[in-house]
CSV table of C-alpha atoms (C1' of nucleotides) in Angstrom, one decimal:
chain,number,residue,atom,x,y,z
N,1297,MET,CA,41.0,-67.6,-65.6
N,1298,LEU,CA,42.2,-71.1,-65.7
N,1299,ASN,CA,41.6,-72.4,-61.8
N,1300,PHE,CA,38.8,-74.5,-60.3
N,1301,THR,CA,36.3,-71.4,-59.2
N,1302,GLU,CA,35.0,-72.6,-55.9
N,1303,LEU,CA,31.8,-74.9,-56.8
N,1304,LYS,CA,28.5,-75.0,-55.5
N,1305,ILE,CA,27.5,-78.7,-55.3
N,1306,VAL,CA,23.9,-80.2,-55.1
N,1307,HIS,CA,24.0,-83.9,-54.0
N,1308,ILE,CA,20.2,-85.7,-54.6
N,1309,ASP,CA,20.3,-88.7,-53.3
N,1310,ASP,CA,17.3,-90.7,-51.0
N,1311,HIS,CA,19.7,-92.9,-49.3
N,1312,LEU,CA,20.9,-91.1,-46.4
N,1313,LEU,CA,24.1,-93.0,-45.8
N,1314,PHE,CA,25.8,-92.9,-49.0
N,1315,ALA,CA,24.8,-89.1,-48.7
N,1316,GLN,CA,26.9,-88.5,-45.5
N,1317,GLY,CA,30.2,-90.3,-47.0
N,1318,ILE,CA,29.7,-87.8,-49.9
N,1319,TYR,CA,29.8,-85.4,-47.4
N,1320,SER,CA,32.7,-86.9,-45.9
N,1321,LEU,CA,34.2,-86.5,-48.9
N,1322,LEU,CA,34.5,-83.9,-49.8
N,1323,GLY,CA,32.9,-81.5,-47.2
N,1324,ASN,CA,37.1,-80.1,-47.0
N,1325,GLU,CA,38.0,-80.1,-50.2
N,1326,THR,CA,39.3,-76.3,-50.7
N,1327,PHE,CA,37.5,-75.9,-54.0
N,1328,ILE,CA,34.0,-76.5,-53.2
N,1329,GLU,CA,32.2,-73.3,-51.6
N,1330,LYS,CA,28.8,-75.3,-51.1
N,1331,LEU,CA,27.7,-78.5,-50.5
N,1332,VAL,CA,23.4,-79.3,-50.0
N,1333,HIS,CA,22.1,-82.9,-49.8
N,1334,ALA,CA,18.7,-83.3,-50.8
N,1335,GLU,CA,16.5,-86.3,-50.1
N,1336,ASN,CA,14.2,-86.4,-53.1
N,1337,PHE,CA,13.6,-85.2,-56.3
N,1338,GLN,CA,11.5,-82.3,-55.7
N,1339,GLN,CA,13.7,-81.1,-52.7
N,1340,GLY,CA,16.9,-81.4,-55.3
N,1341,LEU,CA,14.8,-79.7,-57.5
N,1342,SER,CA,13.3,-75.9,-55.6
N,1343,ILE,CA,16.6,-76.4,-54.1
N,1344,SER,CA,19.1,-76.7,-57.3
N,1345,SER,CA,17.0,-74.5,-58.9
N,1346,LYS,CA,16.8,-71.7,-55.9
N,1347,LEU,CA,20.7,-72.9,-56.8
N,1348,GLN,CA,22.2,-73.1,-60.0
N,1349,PRO,CA,24.7,-75.2,-58.2
N,1350,ASP,CA,27.7,-75.9,-61.1
N,1351,LEU,CA,27.5,-79.4,-60.4
N,1352,ILE,CA,25.0,-82.0,-59.4
N,1353,LEU,CA,25.5,-84.8,-58.2
N,1354,LEU,CA,22.1,-87.1,-59.4
N,1355,ASP,CA,20.8,-90.3,-58.0
N,1356,TYR,CA,19.6,-92.8,-60.3
N,1357,PHE,CA,16.7,-93.8,-58.0
N,1358,LEU,CA,14.9,-91.8,-56.4
N,1359,PRO,CA,12.0,-93.0,-54.6
N,1360,ASP,CA,9.6,-89.4,-56.3
N,1361,SER,CA,11.0,-90.0,-60.0
N,1362,ASN,CA,12.7,-91.3,-62.3
N,1363,GLY,CA,16.4,-90.7,-62.9
N,1364,LEU,CA,15.8,-90.1,-67.0
N,1365,ASP,CA,13.4,-87.7,-66.0
N,1366,SER,CA,14.6,-86.1,-63.2
N,1367,LEU,CA,18.0,-85.6,-64.8
N,1368,ARG,CA,15.6,-83.6,-67.8
N,1369,HIS,CA,14.0,-81.5,-65.0
N,1370,LEU,CA,16.8,-80.9,-63.9
N,1371,LYS,CA,19.1,-79.6,-66.9
N,1372,ALA,CA,15.6,-77.4,-67.9
N,1373,VAL,CA,15.7,-75.8,-64.7
N,1374,CYS,CA,19.3,-75.9,-64.1
N,1375,GLN,CA,20.9,-74.9,-68.0
N,1376,GLU,CA,24.4,-74.4,-66.8
N,1377,SER,CA,24.6,-76.6,-64.4
N,1378,LYS,CA,26.5,-79.8,-64.5
N,1379,VAL,CA,24.8,-82.5,-63.9
N,1380,ILE,CA,27.0,-86.9,-63.0
N,1381,ILE,CA,24.4,-89.7,-62.2
N,1382,LEU,CA,25.5,-91.7,-59.5
N,1383,THR,CA,24.0,-95.0,-59.1
N,1384,MET,CA,23.8,-99.0,-58.1
N,1385,GLU,CA,23.3,-100.8,-61.3
N,1386,THR,CA,24.1,-100.1,-64.0
N,1387,ASN,CA,22.8,-100.7,-67.9
N,1388,PRO,CA,25.1,-98.9,-70.4
N,1389,GLU,CA,21.8,-98.9,-72.2
N,1390,VAL,CA,21.0,-96.3,-69.7
N,1391,MET,CA,24.1,-94.8,-69.5
N,1392,LYS,CA,23.7,-93.8,-73.4
N,1393,LYS,CA,20.2,-92.5,-72.8
N,1394,CYS,CA,21.8,-90.8,-69.6
N,1395,GLN,CA,24.4,-89.5,-71.9
N,1396,GLY,CA,22.1,-88.0,-74.2
N,1397,ALA,CA,20.0,-86.4,-72.0
N,1398,GLY,CA,22.7,-84.0,-70.9
N,1399,ALA,CA,24.5,-85.6,-68.4
N,1400,ILE,CA,28.0,-84.7,-68.6
N,1401,GLY,CA,28.9,-88.3,-66.2
N,1402,PHE,CA,28.0,-90.9,-65.3
N,1403,LEU,CA,29.1,-93.0,-62.4
N,1404,PRO,CA,28.8,-96.8,-60.1
N,1405,LYS,CA,28.7,-95.9,-56.3
N,1406,SER,CA,31.3,-98.0,-56.0
N,1407,ILE,CA,33.6,-95.8,-57.1
N,1408,SER,CA,36.6,-94.5,-54.8
N,1409,LYS,CA,37.4,-90.6,-54.1
N,1410,LYS,CA,39.6,-90.0,-56.7
N,1411,GLU,CA,37.6,-91.9,-59.0
N,1412,LEU,CA,34.8,-88.6,-57.6
N,1413,LEU,CA,37.3,-85.9,-57.7
N,1414,ASP,CA,38.0,-87.0,-61.2
N,1415,ALA,CA,34.9,-87.0,-62.0
N,1416,ILE,CA,34.3,-83.5,-60.9
N,1417,LYS,CA,37.2,-82.2,-62.4
N,1418,ASN,CA,36.4,-83.8,-65.6
N,1419,ALA,CA,32.6,-82.3,-65.8
N,1420,MET,CA,34.4,-78.7,-64.8
N,1421,SER,CA,36.1,-78.5,-67.5
N,1422,ASN,CA,33.3,-80.5,-69.8
N,1423,ILE,CA,35.2,-83.3,-70.5
N,1424,PRO,CA,32.6,-86.2,-70.1
N,1425,THR,CA,33.5,-89.2,-67.6
N,1426,PHE,CA,31.5,-91.9,-68.3
N,1427,TYR,CA,32.0,-95.5,-67.1
N,1428,PHE,CA,31.6,-99.0,-69.0
N,1429,LEU,CA,31.0,-101.3,-66.5
N,1430,LEU,CA,30.1,-105.2,-67.3
N,1431,PRO,CA,27.5,-106.1,-68.0
N,1432,ILE,CA,25.2,-106.6,-65.3
N,1433,SER,CA,25.5,-110.8,-65.4
N,1434,HIS,CA,29.4,-110.4,-65.3
N,1435,SER,CA,29.4,-107.7,-62.3
N,1436,THR,CA,30.9,-109.8,-59.8
N,1437,GLN,CA,34.3,-108.7,-60.5
N,1438,ARG,CA,35.2,-105.4,-58.8
N,1439,PRO,CA,34.8,-102.1,-61.4
N,1440,GLN,CA,37.4,-101.9,-63.9
N,1441,SER,CA,39.4,-98.4,-63.0
N,1442,ARG,CA,38.9,-96.2,-66.1
N,1443,LEU,CA,42.0,-97.7,-67.6
N,1444,ASN,CA,42.1,-100.7,-67.5
N,1445,ILE,CA,39.3,-100.9,-70.8
N,1446,LEU,CA,41.4,-99.5,-73.2
N,1447,SER,CA,44.2,-101.9,-74.4
N,1448,LYS,CA,48.5,-101.0,-74.3
N,1449,ARG,CA,48.7,-99.8,-77.4
N,1450,GLU,CA,45.4,-97.6,-76.5
N,1451,LYS,CA,47.3,-96.8,-73.5
N,1452,GLN,CA,50.5,-95.9,-76.1
N,1453,ILE,CA,48.9,-94.6,-78.8
N,1454,ALA,CA,46.5,-92.4,-76.8
N,1455,ASN,CA,49.9,-90.6,-75.1
N,1456,LEU,CA,50.9,-89.2,-78.5
N,1457,VAL,CA,47.9,-88.3,-79.3
N,1458,ALA,CA,48.3,-86.3,-76.0
N,1459,GLU,CA,51.8,-85.1,-77.4
N,1460,GLY,CA,50.4,-83.4,-80.5
N,1461,LEU,CA,51.2,-85.9,-83.0
N,1462,THR,CA,49.1,-86.1,-85.7
N,1463,SER,CA,48.6,-89.7,-86.8
N,1464,SER,CA,50.9,-90.9,-89.7
N,1465,GLU,CA,54.0,-89.4,-86.7
N,1466,ILE,CA,51.9,-92.1,-84.6
N,1467,ALA,CA,52.2,-94.2,-87.1
N,1468,LYS,CA,56.3,-93.7,-88.5
N,1469,GLN,CA,57.5,-93.6,-84.6
N,1470,LEU,CA,54.6,-97.4,-83.5
N,1471,PHE,CA,55.5,-98.9,-87.4
N,1472,LEU,CA,51.8,-98.6,-87.8
N,1473,SER,CA,49.6,-98.4,-90.9
N,1474,ASP,CA,47.9,-95.1,-91.3
N,1475,LEU,CA,44.3,-96.4,-90.6
N,1476,THR,CA,45.8,-99.0,-87.6
N,1477,VAL,CA,46.7,-95.2,-85.5
N,1478,ASN,CA,42.9,-93.9,-86.8
N,1479,THR,CA,41.2,-97.9,-85.8
N,1480,HIS,CA,42.6,-97.1,-82.5
N,1481,ARG,CA,41.3,-93.6,-82.5
N,1482,ARG,CA,38.4,-94.1,-83.1
N,1483,ASN,CA,37.9,-96.6,-80.6
N,1484,LEU,CA,40.0,-94.7,-78.0
N,1485,ILE,CA,36.8,-91.9,-78.3
N,1486,GLN,CA,34.5,-94.4,-77.8
N,1487,LYS,CA,35.6,-96.4,-75.3
N,1488,LEU,CA,36.8,-93.5,-72.9
N,1489,GLY,CA,33.2,-91.6,-74.3
N,1490,LEU,CA,34.6,-88.7,-75.4
N,1491,LYS,CA,33.8,-86.5,-78.2
N,1492,ASN,CA,36.9,-86.0,-80.4
N,1493,SER,CA,41.0,-85.8,-79.6
N,1494,ALA,CA,40.6,-82.6,-78.2
N,1495,GLN,CA,38.2,-84.3,-74.8
N,1496,LEU,CA,41.0,-87.4,-75.8
N,1497,VAL,CA,43.3,-85.0,-75.2
N,1498,ALA,CA,42.2,-82.9,-71.9
N,1499,PHE,CA,41.0,-86.6,-70.4
N,1500,ILE,CA,44.6,-87.9,-70.7
N,1501,GLN,CA,46.7,-85.1,-69.1
N,1502,ASN,CA,44.2,-84.0,-66.4
N,1503,LEU,CA,44.8,-88.4,-65.5
N,1504,LYS,CA,48.6,-87.3,-65.3
N,1505,TYR,CA,47.9,-85.1,-61.9
N,1506,SER,CA,45.4,-86.6,-61.1
N,1507,GLU,CA,47.1,-90.6,-60.9
N,1508,SER,CA,50.3,-88.6,-59.0
Q,496,MET,CA,51.6,-95.2,-67.2
Q,497,LEU,CA,51.3,-91.2,-67.2
Q,498,ASN,CA,53.0,-89.8,-63.8
Q,499,PHE,CA,56.7,-87.8,-64.5
Q,500,THR,CA,58.9,-90.4,-63.9
Q,501,GLU,CA,61.8,-89.9,-61.5
Q,502,LEU,CA,63.7,-87.1,-64.2
Q,503,LYS,CA,67.7,-86.8,-65.0
Q,504,ILE,CA,68.9,-83.2,-65.6
Q,505,VAL,CA,72.0,-81.3,-66.8
Q,506,HIS,CA,72.2,-78.1,-66.2
Q,507,ILE,CA,75.3,-76.5,-68.5
Q,508,ASP,CA,75.5,-73.4,-67.3
Q,509,ASP,CA,79.3,-70.9,-66.9
Q,510,HIS,CA,77.4,-68.2,-64.7
Q,511,LEU,CA,78.0,-70.7,-61.0
Q,512,LEU,CA,75.4,-68.0,-59.0
Q,513,PHE,CA,73.3,-69.0,-62.2
Q,514,ALA,CA,73.5,-72.5,-61.3
Q,515,GLN,CA,73.7,-72.4,-57.7
Q,516,GLY,CA,69.8,-71.2,-58.5
Q,517,ILE,CA,68.3,-73.0,-60.3
Q,518,TYR,CA,70.2,-76.3,-57.8
Q,519,SER,CA,68.1,-74.2,-54.9
Q,520,LEU,CA,65.3,-74.3,-56.8
Q,521,LEU,CA,65.2,-77.4,-58.4
Q,522,GLY,CA,67.0,-79.2,-55.4
Q,523,ASN,CA,64.1,-80.6,-53.3
Q,524,GLU,CA,62.0,-80.9,-55.8
Q,525,THR,CA,60.5,-84.8,-55.4
Q,526,PHE,CA,60.4,-85.6,-59.2
Q,527,ILE,CA,63.5,-85.2,-59.7
Q,528,GLU,CA,66.3,-88.2,-59.4
Q,529,LYS,CA,69.1,-86.1,-60.6
Q,530,LEU,CA,70.6,-82.6,-60.8
Q,531,VAL,CA,74.0,-82.3,-62.6
Q,532,HIS,CA,76.1,-79.1,-63.3
Q,533,ALA,CA,78.1,-78.4,-66.1
Q,534,GLU,CA,80.3,-75.3,-66.5
Q,535,ASN,CA,81.4,-75.5,-69.7
Q,536,PHE,CA,80.0,-77.5,-73.3
Q,537,GLN,CA,82.6,-80.2,-73.2
Q,538,GLN,CA,82.3,-81.2,-69.6
Q,539,GLY,CA,78.8,-80.5,-70.4
Q,540,LEU,CA,78.3,-82.5,-73.3
Q,541,SER,CA,80.9,-85.6,-71.6
Q,542,ILE,CA,78.1,-85.8,-68.3
Q,543,SER,CA,75.0,-85.4,-71.3
Q,544,SER,CA,76.8,-88.5,-73.1
Q,545,LYS,CA,76.8,-90.5,-70.8
Q,546,LEU,CA,73.9,-89.9,-68.1
Q,547,GLN,CA,71.6,-89.5,-71.5
Q,548,PRO,CA,69.5,-87.6,-69.2
Q,549,ASP,CA,65.4,-87.1,-69.2
Q,550,LEU,CA,66.1,-83.2,-69.8
Q,551,ILE,CA,69.3,-80.7,-70.3
Q,552,LEU,CA,68.9,-77.2,-69.0
Q,553,LEU,CA,71.6,-75.5,-71.6
Q,554,ASP,CA,72.7,-72.2,-70.9
Q,555,TYR,CA,72.4,-70.8,-74.7
Q,556,PHE,CA,76.5,-68.4,-74.2
Q,557,LEU,CA,79.0,-71.3,-73.2
Q,558,PRO,CA,82.7,-70.0,-73.4
Q,559,ASP,CA,83.6,-73.1,-75.5
Q,560,SER,CA,80.7,-72.9,-78.1
Q,561,ASN,CA,77.9,-70.8,-79.6
Q,562,GLY,CA,74.0,-71.2,-78.1
Q,563,LEU,CA,72.9,-73.7,-81.6
Q,564,ASP,CA,76.4,-75.4,-82.3
Q,565,SER,CA,76.0,-77.0,-78.7
Q,566,LEU,CA,72.4,-78.0,-79.2
Q,567,ARG,CA,73.3,-79.6,-82.3
Q,568,HIS,CA,75.9,-81.5,-80.8
Q,569,LEU,CA,74.5,-82.5,-77.3
Q,570,LYS,CA,71.2,-83.6,-80.1
Q,571,ALA,CA,72.9,-85.5,-81.9
Q,572,VAL,CA,74.7,-87.7,-79.0
Q,573,CYS,CA,71.7,-87.7,-76.3
Q,574,GLN,CA,68.6,-87.8,-79.2
Q,575,GLU,CA,66.3,-88.6,-76.1
Q,576,SER,CA,66.9,-85.8,-74.3
Q,577,LYS,CA,64.7,-83.2,-74.1
Q,578,VAL,CA,66.2,-79.4,-74.2
Q,579,ILE,CA,65.4,-76.4,-73.0
Q,580,ILE,CA,67.8,-73.0,-73.5
Q,581,LEU,CA,68.0,-70.8,-71.3
Q,582,THR,CA,69.5,-67.1,-72.3
Q,583,MET,CA,70.2,-64.1,-71.3
Q,584,GLU,CA,69.4,-62.1,-74.0
Q,585,THR,CA,66.6,-62.9,-76.9
Q,586,ASN,CA,65.8,-62.7,-80.1
Q,587,PRO,CA,63.2,-63.8,-81.9
Q,588,GLU,CA,65.5,-65.2,-84.9
Q,589,VAL,CA,67.9,-66.8,-82.6
Q,590,MET,CA,64.6,-68.4,-81.0
Q,591,LYS,CA,63.4,-69.3,-84.1
Q,592,LYS,CA,66.4,-71.5,-84.8
Q,593,CYS,CA,66.4,-73.2,-82.0
Q,594,GLN,CA,63.1,-74.9,-82.3
Q,595,GLY,CA,64.6,-75.4,-86.0
Q,596,ALA,CA,67.0,-77.0,-84.4
Q,597,GLY,CA,65.2,-78.7,-82.0
Q,598,ALA,CA,65.1,-77.5,-78.5
Q,599,ILE,CA,61.8,-78.0,-76.8
Q,600,GLY,CA,61.8,-74.6,-74.8
Q,601,PHE,CA,63.9,-71.5,-75.1
Q,602,LEU,CA,63.6,-69.4,-71.9
Q,603,PRO,CA,64.7,-66.2,-70.4
Q,604,LYS,CA,66.6,-66.6,-67.3
Q,605,SER,CA,65.0,-63.8,-65.7
Q,606,ILE,CA,61.8,-66.6,-65.4
Q,607,SER,CA,60.2,-67.3,-62.5
Q,608,LYS,CA,60.6,-70.9,-60.7
Q,609,LYS,CA,56.5,-71.2,-61.7
Q,610,GLU,CA,57.5,-70.8,-65.0
Q,611,LEU,CA,60.4,-72.8,-65.0
Q,612,LEU,CA,58.8,-76.2,-63.7
Q,613,ASP,CA,56.0,-75.2,-66.2
Q,614,ALA,CA,58.5,-75.3,-68.8
Q,615,ILE,CA,60.1,-78.5,-67.5
Q,616,LYS,CA,55.9,-80.5,-66.8
Q,617,ASN,CA,55.5,-79.5,-70.9
Q,618,ALA,CA,58.1,-80.7,-72.3
Q,619,MET,CA,58.0,-84.2,-70.4
Q,620,SER,CA,54.7,-84.0,-72.3
Q,621,ASN,CA,57.1,-82.5,-75.5
Q,622,ILE,CA,54.7,-79.6,-75.6
Q,623,PRO,CA,57.2,-76.9,-75.9
Q,624,THR,CA,57.4,-73.7,-74.0
Q,625,PHE,CA,58.5,-70.9,-75.7
Q,626,TYR,CA,58.7,-67.4,-74.5
Q,627,PHE,CA,58.4,-64.7,-76.6
Q,628,LEU,CA,60.0,-61.9,-75.4
Q,629,LEU,CA,60.4,-58.8,-76.8
Q,630,PRO,CA,63.1,-57.5,-79.0
Q,631,ILE,CA,66.1,-56.2,-76.6
Q,632,SER,CA,65.1,-52.5,-78.2
Q,633,HIS,CA,63.0,-52.6,-76.2
Q,634,SER,CA,63.5,-54.7,-73.3
Q,635,THR,CA,63.3,-52.7,-70.7
Q,636,GLN,CA,60.5,-54.1,-69.8
Q,637,ARG,CA,59.4,-56.9,-67.6
Q,638,PRO,CA,59.4,-60.1,-69.2
Q,639,GLN,CA,55.7,-60.7,-70.0
Q,640,SER,CA,54.0,-63.3,-68.7
Q,641,ARG,CA,53.5,-66.6,-70.9
Q,642,LEU,CA,49.4,-65.6,-71.4
Q,643,ASN,CA,50.0,-61.9,-71.1
Q,644,ILE,CA,50.7,-62.1,-74.4
Q,645,LEU,CA,47.5,-63.8,-75.8
Q,646,SER,CA,44.7,-60.9,-75.4
Q,647,LYS,CA,41.5,-61.7,-73.7
Q,648,ARG,CA,39.4,-63.2,-76.4
Q,649,GLU,CA,42.4,-65.4,-77.2
Q,650,LYS,CA,42.5,-67.3,-73.9
Q,651,GLN,CA,38.8,-67.6,-73.9
Q,652,ILE,CA,39.1,-69.6,-77.6
Q,653,ALA,CA,41.3,-71.6,-75.4
Q,654,ASN,CA,40.0,-72.5,-72.8
Q,655,LEU,CA,36.7,-73.4,-75.5
Q,656,VAL,CA,39.0,-75.3,-77.5
Q,657,ALA,CA,40.2,-77.2,-74.7
Q,658,GLU,CA,36.8,-78.7,-73.6
Q,659,GLY,CA,36.4,-80.2,-77.0
Q,660,LEU,CA,34.5,-77.6,-78.9
Q,661,THR,CA,35.1,-77.3,-83.0
Q,662,SER,CA,35.0,-74.0,-84.2
Q,663,SER,CA,31.6,-73.7,-85.2
Q,664,GLU,CA,30.5,-74.7,-81.9
Q,665,ILE,CA,32.9,-71.6,-80.3
Q,666,ALA,CA,31.5,-69.4,-83.3
Q,667,LYS,CA,28.6,-70.2,-82.2
Q,668,GLN,CA,29.4,-69.6,-78.4
Q,669,LEU,CA,30.7,-66.6,-79.0
Q,670,PHE,CA,28.3,-65.1,-81.3
Q,671,LEU,CA,31.4,-64.8,-84.2
Q,672,SER,CA,32.3,-66.0,-87.5
Q,673,ASP,CA,33.4,-69.9,-87.9
Q,674,LEU,CA,36.3,-67.2,-89.8
Q,675,THR,CA,36.9,-65.3,-86.9
Q,676,VAL,CA,37.2,-68.2,-84.8
Q,677,ASN,CA,39.9,-69.9,-87.1
Q,678,THR,CA,41.9,-66.7,-86.9
Q,679,HIS,CA,42.0,-66.5,-83.1
Q,680,ARG,CA,42.4,-70.5,-83.0
Q,681,ARG,CA,45.7,-70.2,-85.9
Q,682,ASN,CA,47.2,-66.7,-83.8
Q,683,LEU,CA,46.7,-68.7,-80.3
Q,684,ILE,CA,49.0,-71.6,-82.4
Q,685,GLN,CA,52.0,-69.5,-83.7
Q,686,LYS,CA,51.9,-66.6,-79.9
Q,687,LEU,CA,52.1,-69.6,-78.0
Q,688,GLY,CA,55.1,-71.7,-80.5
Q,689,LEU,CA,53.2,-74.6,-80.3
Q,690,LYS,CA,52.0,-77.3,-83.1
Q,691,ASN,CA,48.5,-77.8,-84.0
Q,692,SER,CA,45.4,-77.6,-81.6
Q,693,ALA,CA,46.0,-81.0,-79.9
Q,694,GLN,CA,49.1,-79.9,-77.8
Q,695,LEU,CA,47.1,-76.1,-77.4
Q,696,VAL,CA,44.7,-78.6,-75.2
Q,697,ALA,CA,47.2,-79.6,-73.5
Q,698,PHE,CA,49.0,-77.0,-73.2
Q,699,ILE,CA,45.9,-75.1,-71.6
Q,700,GLN,CA,45.2,-78.3,-69.2
Q,701,ASN,CA,49.1,-78.1,-68.0
Q,702,LEU,CA,47.7,-74.5,-67.3
Q,703,LYS,CA,44.5,-75.6,-65.1
Q,704,TYR,CA,46.6,-76.7,-62.3
Q,705,SER,CA,50.2,-75.2,-62.3
Q,706,GLU,CA,48.1,-71.9,-62.1
Q,707,SER,CA,46.1,-73.2,-58.8
Z,327,DA,C1',44.8,-37.2,-82.8
Z,328,DA,C1',48.0,-41.0,-84.3
Z,329,DA,C1',49.6,-45.8,-83.9
Z,330,DA,C1',49.5,-49.6,-81.7
Z,331,DA,C1',47.2,-53.6,-80.8
Z,332,DA,C1',42.9,-57.0,-80.4
Z,333,DA,C1',39.2,-58.7,-83.2
Z,334,DT,C1',36.5,-59.0,-86.6
Z,335,DA,C1',35.6,-61.2,-91.6
Z,336,DC,C1',36.9,-63.6,-96.0
Z,337,DC,C1',39.6,-66.3,-99.8
Z,338,DT,C1',42.0,-70.8,-101.0
Z,339,DA,C1',44.2,-75.4,-100.7
Z,340,DT,C1',46.0,-79.1,-98.6
Z,341,DT,C1',46.1,-81.9,-95.3
Z,342,DT,C1',44.1,-84.5,-91.1
Z,343,DC,C1',39.8,-86.1,-87.7
Z,344,DT,C1',35.8,-87.9,-88.4
Z,345,DT,C1',31.9,-92.1,-89.2
Z,346,DG,C1',30.2,-94.9,-91.7
Z,347,DG,C1',31.8,-99.3,-92.2
Z,348,DT,C1',34.6,-104.5,-93.0
Z,349,DA,C1',38.2,-108.0,-92.1
Z,350,DT,C1',42.2,-111.3,-90.8
Z,351,DT,C1',45.9,-112.9,-87.6
Z,352,DG,C1',47.7,-114.1,-83.2
Z,353,DA,C1',46.9,-114.3,-78.4
Z,354,DA,C1',44.1,-116.0,-74.0
Z,355,DC,C1',40.3,-118.0,-71.4
Z,356,DG,C1',38.2,-121.5,-70.9
U,1179,DC,C1',38.9,-126.0,-79.5
U,1180,DG,C1',36.1,-123.3,-80.2
U,1181,DT,C1',35.1,-118.0,-78.6
U,1182,DT,C1',36.1,-113.6,-77.3
U,1183,DC,C1',39.8,-109.7,-77.9
U,1184,DA,C1',43.6,-107.3,-79.4
U,1185,DA,C1',45.8,-105.6,-83.2
U,1186,DT,C1',45.9,-105.0,-87.6
U,1187,DA,C1',45.3,-102.7,-92.5
U,1188,DC,C1',41.8,-101.3,-96.0
U,1189,DC,C1',38.2,-98.4,-98.1
U,1190,DA,C1',34.8,-94.8,-97.8
U,1191,DA,C1',32.9,-90.2,-97.6
U,1192,DG,C1',32.3,-85.2,-95.3
U,1193,DA,C1',33.2,-82.6,-92.2
U,1194,DA,C1',37.4,-79.5,-89.5
U,1195,DA,C1',41.9,-78.2,-89.1
U,1196,DT,C1',45.9,-75.9,-91.0
U,1197,DA,C1',48.7,-72.3,-94.0
U,1198,DG,C1',49.5,-69.1,-96.7
U,1199,DG,C1',47.4,-64.6,-98.0
U,1200,DT,C1',44.4,-60.1,-97.0
U,1201,DA,C1',41.1,-56.2,-95.0
U,1202,DT,C1',37.8,-53.6,-92.2
U,1203,DT,C1',36.1,-52.4,-87.5
U,1204,DT,C1',37.0,-51.0,-83.1
U,1205,DT,C1',39.7,-50.5,-79.2
U,1206,DT,C1',43.6,-49.0,-76.5
U,1207,DT,C1',47.5,-46.9,-75.6
U,1208,DT,C1',50.5,-43.3,-76.0
DNA sequence: AAAAAAATACCTATTTCTTGGTATTGAACG
DNA sequence: CGTTCAATACCAAGAAATAGGTATTTTTTT
């Protein structure tokens, strides 16, 4: 009922070296049934439409199509497939547009294996994973760990939300106003690119396992 | 931040054989720092008050105290400790009283290792685990697996709730009335002994990992 | 065929969450 | 010594969830 089924994944990317990396990263994960690579959009589209994969990893910059169009075409042809965007350089605007166009994840190519696996697991539970990077001008910094965008207080509150406490219970426990807790909740959902508290709970619970 | 820390556990039970079983079951779990056994309530109380364990596994029938009083005394002395009740025979009334008195779990001694570990993990996330058994008169049946008390529809809806869909989104997706979905949600929370949807989400997410 | 369980749907009232804002304070950084 | 960020707190409106019911129709089980 609740297990990850064996996944069919299509990876569309013209960077063959990167594709090689993905393959060696994911190649011997047992939960993956099939991992197919396409080196341009046309090929990726036709493979995807035949295979109807569970997941598509899509490079945002392809020689024969731009990222947003690729995404829209793929979503049109494979409505059931989750799409995670991989990209070299990011800007928040592009990310938002991808979110709007139906991507369930948006990751820089500099992520670690664990981060990629997390994003895939999340995607399979319909939980979005959007990495919020610093604007390009500041991007000499290392890519931020997903949680470092959260402040201490926010982490604390996220955990209590994930235990099923209501805002006012959290407020009492931390000696805060309800309104403050509400603000933190709102910021949490917004920062993590989630939809509501239920997704926040799912996200936090997933983390518990992936971090250990 | 989010990992299971190394747990200190006290197990209070006069059945030495069962205690032995618990010990061999949990003894080499890496997330357990200390596992202490007490063979009566007095001993258990004094050990617990010194050790302030993360978790207390409490046999409901002890020679020197009744279950509910034991529970209350322990909660008074170790406010931070989670208490899971273990018992041979169960009735729903007793279970409810234990819930009211602050237990975070209530399990028959016939559970499997996996079920016990699940309950412990849940407890550490403040998620209750109450096994609803058939009334004693019917109890020749095997103890129900935790999920078998849920119908197909309920499982289906539980999964969608855990993905962060709202009731009306679920209704649309399954071609049901909102009201029906509401009823299922209510029954889910009630059947599983949970508090609200957030705990339902946490519970379902936890299951995903424990079942694989 | 009768009984039990599951799935469906409705009503009402209250609480909680969400979303749209704004604003003040103190700490940290350059 | 400003500027930015975190943390705090407030207002208001609307959506969603919760809790208390009841009730009808299928499906499953005995």
